[in-house]
Coordinates of C-alpha atoms and ligand atoms in Angstrom, one line a residue:
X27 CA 0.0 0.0 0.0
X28 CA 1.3 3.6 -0.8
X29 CA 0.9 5.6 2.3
X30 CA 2.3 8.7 0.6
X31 CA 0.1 9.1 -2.7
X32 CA -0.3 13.0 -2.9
X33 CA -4.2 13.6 -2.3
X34 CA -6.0 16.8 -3.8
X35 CA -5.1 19.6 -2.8
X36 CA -3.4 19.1 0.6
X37 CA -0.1 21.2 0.9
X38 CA 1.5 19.4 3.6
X39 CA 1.7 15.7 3.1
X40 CA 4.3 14.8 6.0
X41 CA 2.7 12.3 8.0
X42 CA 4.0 9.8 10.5
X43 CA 2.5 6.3 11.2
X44 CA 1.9 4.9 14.6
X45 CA 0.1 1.6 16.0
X46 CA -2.0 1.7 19.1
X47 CA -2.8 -1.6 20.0
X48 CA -4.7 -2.7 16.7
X49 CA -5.0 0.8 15.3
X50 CA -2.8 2.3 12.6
X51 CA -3.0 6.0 12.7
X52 CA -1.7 8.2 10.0
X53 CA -0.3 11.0 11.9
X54 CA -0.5 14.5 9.4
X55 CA 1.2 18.3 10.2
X56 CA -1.9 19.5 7.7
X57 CA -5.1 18.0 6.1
X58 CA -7.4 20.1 4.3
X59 CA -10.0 17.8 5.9
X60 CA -9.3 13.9 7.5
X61 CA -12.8 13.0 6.5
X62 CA -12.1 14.1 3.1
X63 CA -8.8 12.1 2.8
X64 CA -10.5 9.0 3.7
X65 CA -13.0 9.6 1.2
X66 CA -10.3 9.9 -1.6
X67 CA -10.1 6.9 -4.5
X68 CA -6.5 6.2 -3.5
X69 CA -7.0 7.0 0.6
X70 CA -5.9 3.8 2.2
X71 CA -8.7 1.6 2.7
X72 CA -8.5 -0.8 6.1
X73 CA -10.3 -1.7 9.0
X74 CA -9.0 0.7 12.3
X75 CA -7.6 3.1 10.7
X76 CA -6.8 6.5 12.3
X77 CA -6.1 9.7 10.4
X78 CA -4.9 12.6 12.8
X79 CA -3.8 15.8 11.8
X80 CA -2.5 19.0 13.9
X81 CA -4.3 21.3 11.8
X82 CA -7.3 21.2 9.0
X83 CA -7.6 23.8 6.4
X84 CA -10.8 22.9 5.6
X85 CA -12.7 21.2 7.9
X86 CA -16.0 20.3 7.6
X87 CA -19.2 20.3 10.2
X88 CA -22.9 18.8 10.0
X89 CA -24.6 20.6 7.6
X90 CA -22.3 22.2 5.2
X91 CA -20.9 24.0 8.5
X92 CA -16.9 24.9 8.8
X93 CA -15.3 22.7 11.6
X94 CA -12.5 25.4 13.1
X95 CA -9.6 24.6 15.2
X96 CA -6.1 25.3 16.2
X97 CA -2.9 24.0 14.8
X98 CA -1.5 21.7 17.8
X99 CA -3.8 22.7 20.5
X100 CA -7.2 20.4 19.0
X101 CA -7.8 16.9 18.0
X102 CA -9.3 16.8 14.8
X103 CA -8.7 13.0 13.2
X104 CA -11.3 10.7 11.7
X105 CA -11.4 6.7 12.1
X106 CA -12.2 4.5 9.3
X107 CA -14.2 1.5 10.2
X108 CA -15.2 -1.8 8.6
X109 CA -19.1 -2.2 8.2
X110 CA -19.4 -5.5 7.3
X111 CA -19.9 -7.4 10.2
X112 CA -23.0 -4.9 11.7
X113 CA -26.2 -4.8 10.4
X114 CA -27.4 -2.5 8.0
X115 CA -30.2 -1.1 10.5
X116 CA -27.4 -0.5 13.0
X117 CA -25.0 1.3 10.7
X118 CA -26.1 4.6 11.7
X119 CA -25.3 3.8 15.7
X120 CA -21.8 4.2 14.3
X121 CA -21.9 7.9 15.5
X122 CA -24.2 7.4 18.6
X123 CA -21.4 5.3 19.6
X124 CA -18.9 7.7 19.0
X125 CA -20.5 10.0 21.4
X126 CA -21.0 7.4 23.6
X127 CA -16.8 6.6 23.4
X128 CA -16.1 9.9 24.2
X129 CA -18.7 10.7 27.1
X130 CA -17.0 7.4 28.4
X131 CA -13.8 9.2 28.0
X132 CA -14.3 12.2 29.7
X133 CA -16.2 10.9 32.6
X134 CA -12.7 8.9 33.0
X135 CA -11.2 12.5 33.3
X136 CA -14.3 13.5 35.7
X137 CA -14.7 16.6 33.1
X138 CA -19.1 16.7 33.9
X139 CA -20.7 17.0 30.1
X140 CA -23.8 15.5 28.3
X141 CA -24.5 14.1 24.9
X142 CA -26.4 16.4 22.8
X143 CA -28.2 14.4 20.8
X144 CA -27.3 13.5 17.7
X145 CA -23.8 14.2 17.5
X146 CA -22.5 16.4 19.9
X147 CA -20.5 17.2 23.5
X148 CA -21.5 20.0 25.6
X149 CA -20.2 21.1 29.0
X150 CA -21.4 24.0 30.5
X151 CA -24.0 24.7 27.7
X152 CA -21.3 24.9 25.4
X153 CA -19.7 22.5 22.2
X154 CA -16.4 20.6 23.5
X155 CA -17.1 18.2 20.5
X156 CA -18.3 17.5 17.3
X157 CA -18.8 14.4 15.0
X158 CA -19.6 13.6 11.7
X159 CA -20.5 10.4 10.3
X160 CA -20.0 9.8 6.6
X161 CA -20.0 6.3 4.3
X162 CA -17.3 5.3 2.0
X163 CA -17.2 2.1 -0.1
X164 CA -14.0 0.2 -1.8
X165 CA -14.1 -3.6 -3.2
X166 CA -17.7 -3.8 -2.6
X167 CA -16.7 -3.2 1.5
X168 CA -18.8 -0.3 3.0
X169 CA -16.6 1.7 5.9
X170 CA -17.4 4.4 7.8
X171 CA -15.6 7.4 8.4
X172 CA -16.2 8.7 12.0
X173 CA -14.8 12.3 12.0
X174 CA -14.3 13.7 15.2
X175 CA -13.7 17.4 16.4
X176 CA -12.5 18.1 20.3
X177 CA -11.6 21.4 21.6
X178 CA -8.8 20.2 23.9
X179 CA -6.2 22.9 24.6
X180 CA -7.5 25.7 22.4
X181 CA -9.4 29.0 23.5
X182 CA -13.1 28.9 22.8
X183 CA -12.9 32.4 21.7
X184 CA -11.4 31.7 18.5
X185 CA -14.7 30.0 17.6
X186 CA -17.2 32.5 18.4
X187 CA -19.7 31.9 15.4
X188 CA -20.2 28.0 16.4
X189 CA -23.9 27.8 18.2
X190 CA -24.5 27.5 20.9
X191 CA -20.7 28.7 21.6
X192 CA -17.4 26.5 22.3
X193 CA -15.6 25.1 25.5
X194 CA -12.8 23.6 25.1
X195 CA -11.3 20.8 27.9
X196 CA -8.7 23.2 29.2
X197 CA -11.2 25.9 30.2
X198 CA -13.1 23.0 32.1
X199 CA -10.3 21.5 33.5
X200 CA -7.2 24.2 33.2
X201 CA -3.8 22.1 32.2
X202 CA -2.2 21.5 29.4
X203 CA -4.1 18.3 28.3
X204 CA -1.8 15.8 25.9
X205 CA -3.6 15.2 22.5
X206 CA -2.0 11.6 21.9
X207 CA -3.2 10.5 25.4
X208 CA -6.5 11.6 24.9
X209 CA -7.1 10.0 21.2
X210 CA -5.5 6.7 22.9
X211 CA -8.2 6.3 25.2
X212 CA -10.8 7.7 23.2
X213 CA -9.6 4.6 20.9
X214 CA -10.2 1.9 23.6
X215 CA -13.2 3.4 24.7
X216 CA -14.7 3.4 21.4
X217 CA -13.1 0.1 20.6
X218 CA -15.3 -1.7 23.7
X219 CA -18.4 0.3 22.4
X220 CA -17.8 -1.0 19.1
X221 CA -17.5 -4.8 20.5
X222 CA -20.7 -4.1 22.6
X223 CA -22.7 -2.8 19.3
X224 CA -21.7 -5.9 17.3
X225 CA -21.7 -8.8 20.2
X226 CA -24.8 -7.2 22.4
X227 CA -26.7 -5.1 19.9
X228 CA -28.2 -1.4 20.8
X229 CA -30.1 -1.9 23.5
X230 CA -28.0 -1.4 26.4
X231 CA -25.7 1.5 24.3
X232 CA -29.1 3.7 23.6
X233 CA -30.2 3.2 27.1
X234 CA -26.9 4.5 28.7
X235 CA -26.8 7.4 25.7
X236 CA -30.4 8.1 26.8
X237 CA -29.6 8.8 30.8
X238 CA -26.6 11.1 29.6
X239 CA -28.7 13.0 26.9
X240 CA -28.8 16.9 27.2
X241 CA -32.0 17.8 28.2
X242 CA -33.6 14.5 29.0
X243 CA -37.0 15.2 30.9
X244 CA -36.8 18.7 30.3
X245 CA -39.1 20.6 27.9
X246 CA -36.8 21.9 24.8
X247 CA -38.5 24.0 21.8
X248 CA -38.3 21.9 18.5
X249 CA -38.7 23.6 15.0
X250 CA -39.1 20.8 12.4
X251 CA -37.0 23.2 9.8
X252 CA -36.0 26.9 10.4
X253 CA -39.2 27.7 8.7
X254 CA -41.5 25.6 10.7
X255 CA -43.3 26.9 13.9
X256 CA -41.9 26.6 16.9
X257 CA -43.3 23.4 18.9
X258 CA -42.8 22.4 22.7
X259 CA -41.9 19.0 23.7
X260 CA -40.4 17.0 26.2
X261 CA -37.2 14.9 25.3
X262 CA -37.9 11.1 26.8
X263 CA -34.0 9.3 25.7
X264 CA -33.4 7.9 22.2
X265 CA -34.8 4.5 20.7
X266 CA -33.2 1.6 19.5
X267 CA -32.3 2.6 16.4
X268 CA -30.8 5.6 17.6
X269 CA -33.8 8.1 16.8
X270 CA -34.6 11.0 19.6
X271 CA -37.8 10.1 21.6
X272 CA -40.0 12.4 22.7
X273 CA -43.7 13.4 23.7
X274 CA -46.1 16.7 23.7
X275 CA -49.4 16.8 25.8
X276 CA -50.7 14.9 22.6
X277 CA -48.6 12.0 21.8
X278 CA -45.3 10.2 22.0
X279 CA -43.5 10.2 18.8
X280 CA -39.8 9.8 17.1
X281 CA -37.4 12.3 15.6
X282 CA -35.0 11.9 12.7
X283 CA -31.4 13.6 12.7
X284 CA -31.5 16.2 10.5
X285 CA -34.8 17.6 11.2
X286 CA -34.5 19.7 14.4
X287 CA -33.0 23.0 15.8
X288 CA -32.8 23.4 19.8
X289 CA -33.2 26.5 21.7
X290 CA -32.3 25.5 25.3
X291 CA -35.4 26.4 27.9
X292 CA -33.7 24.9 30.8
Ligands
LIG313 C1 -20.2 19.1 13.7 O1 -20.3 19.3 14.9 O2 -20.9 19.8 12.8 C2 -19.3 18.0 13.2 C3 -17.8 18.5 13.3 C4 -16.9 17.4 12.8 C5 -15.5 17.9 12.7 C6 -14.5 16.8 12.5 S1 -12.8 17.3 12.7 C7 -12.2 15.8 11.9 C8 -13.2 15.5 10.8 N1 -12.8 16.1 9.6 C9 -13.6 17.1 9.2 O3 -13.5 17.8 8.2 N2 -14.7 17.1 10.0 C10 -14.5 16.2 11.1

């Protein structure tokens, strides 16, 4: 395999590769985006595969957002992982259990923080992470790439136009906070998530994501699109299949990603 095919348009091609237990990771000085790299033709296709970089030039959010960090002071890095052996109604956990990974993580490092359903870290009403969940396909295998934003050392100022506002771990927890150590044991965490998906299915995983879900029990407002009226409702946890529950004084019902904006009330 040629680990040092030029890619697009990405200046800076020095990279470095480490193992961590039975992950490779592809360590870069500048991306324009790991997610995109993975999603290149030529982009090394194998199970466990890790591709960090100190800095992206144009990293990517949910929604045709920017993802915005700085050079040596964040993790941005995205993980490439083998679908075959999950179900096709469970590939879209793959990002639930992300989350899940790093809320495991930080409540290792006692930093106090919910999942913000679907994607999302917040501490202290702020975003300390952010993921985003794309497929890619090579020799009729289907991967997915997991791309992960943390604001580890980094001051949230800098990112002023992300909603609802960023936190990053040091101004929770202020030290200097190591980036290798914290993408190694995200990596296991995620790893023993990943074991429990495929060997235990999604119960028990949606159940724990449901009792750290921001806003669980509480009444949020939920706008179907930015155009649709405002509605009240009260968040319940998230079903098996990963879908936000919820109920008015009507009915209980289910909510697909993609089709809500939040304004906190609590
Ligand atoms: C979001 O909150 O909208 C998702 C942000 C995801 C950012 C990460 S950083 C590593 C990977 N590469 C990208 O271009 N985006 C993801």
């Amino acid at each position: 395999m040629d680990w040092t095919t030029q890619h697009g348009d990405n200046t800076d091609m020095d990279q470095k590769i480490s193992l961590f237990d039975d992950w490779t990771i592809l360590n870069f000085d500048s991306l324009e985006s790991t997610n995109d790299y993975l999603k290149q033709n030529d982009a090394p296709k194998i199970d466990k595969l890790v591709v960090d970089t100190k800095i992206q030039t144009k990293g990517r959010g949910r929604r045709g957002r920017t993802w915005i960090s700085q050079e040596g002071d964040d993790l941005t890095f995205s993980l490439l992982m083998n679908l075959g052996e999950l179900p096709n109604d469970h590939w879209s956990l793959s990002s639930l259990v992300a989350g899940l990974a790093l809320s495991d993580f930080l409540n290792s490092q006692n930093i106090t923080h919910h999942i913000k359903w679907p994607n999302d870290i917040e501490a202290e009403g702020r975003k300390l992470c952010g993921i985003l969940c794309e497929t890619t396909k090579k020799d009729d295998k289907f991967f997915v790439i997991i791309g992960i934003g943390m604001n580890v050392n980094s001051q949230a100022k800098l990112y002023q136009t992300i909603e609802p506002g960023a936190i990053s771990l040091a101004e929770i927890n202020t030290k200097q906070w190591n980036t290798e150590n914290i993408l190694h044991g995200f990596l296991e965490y995620f790893d023993a998530r990943w074991q429990e998906l495929h060997h235990q299915g999604p119960v028990a995983i949606c159940k724990t994501i449901s009792n750290r879900l921001l806003g669980k029990g509480k009444q949020i407002e939920w706008q179907l699109s930015p155009e649709s009226p405002a509605k009240l409702i009260t968040l319940d946890g998230i079903s098996e299949s990963g879908l936000l529950l919820a109920h008015d004084e009507n009915e209980s019902f289910e909510i697909q990603s993609g089709e809500i904006t939040w304004r906190h009330l609590f």
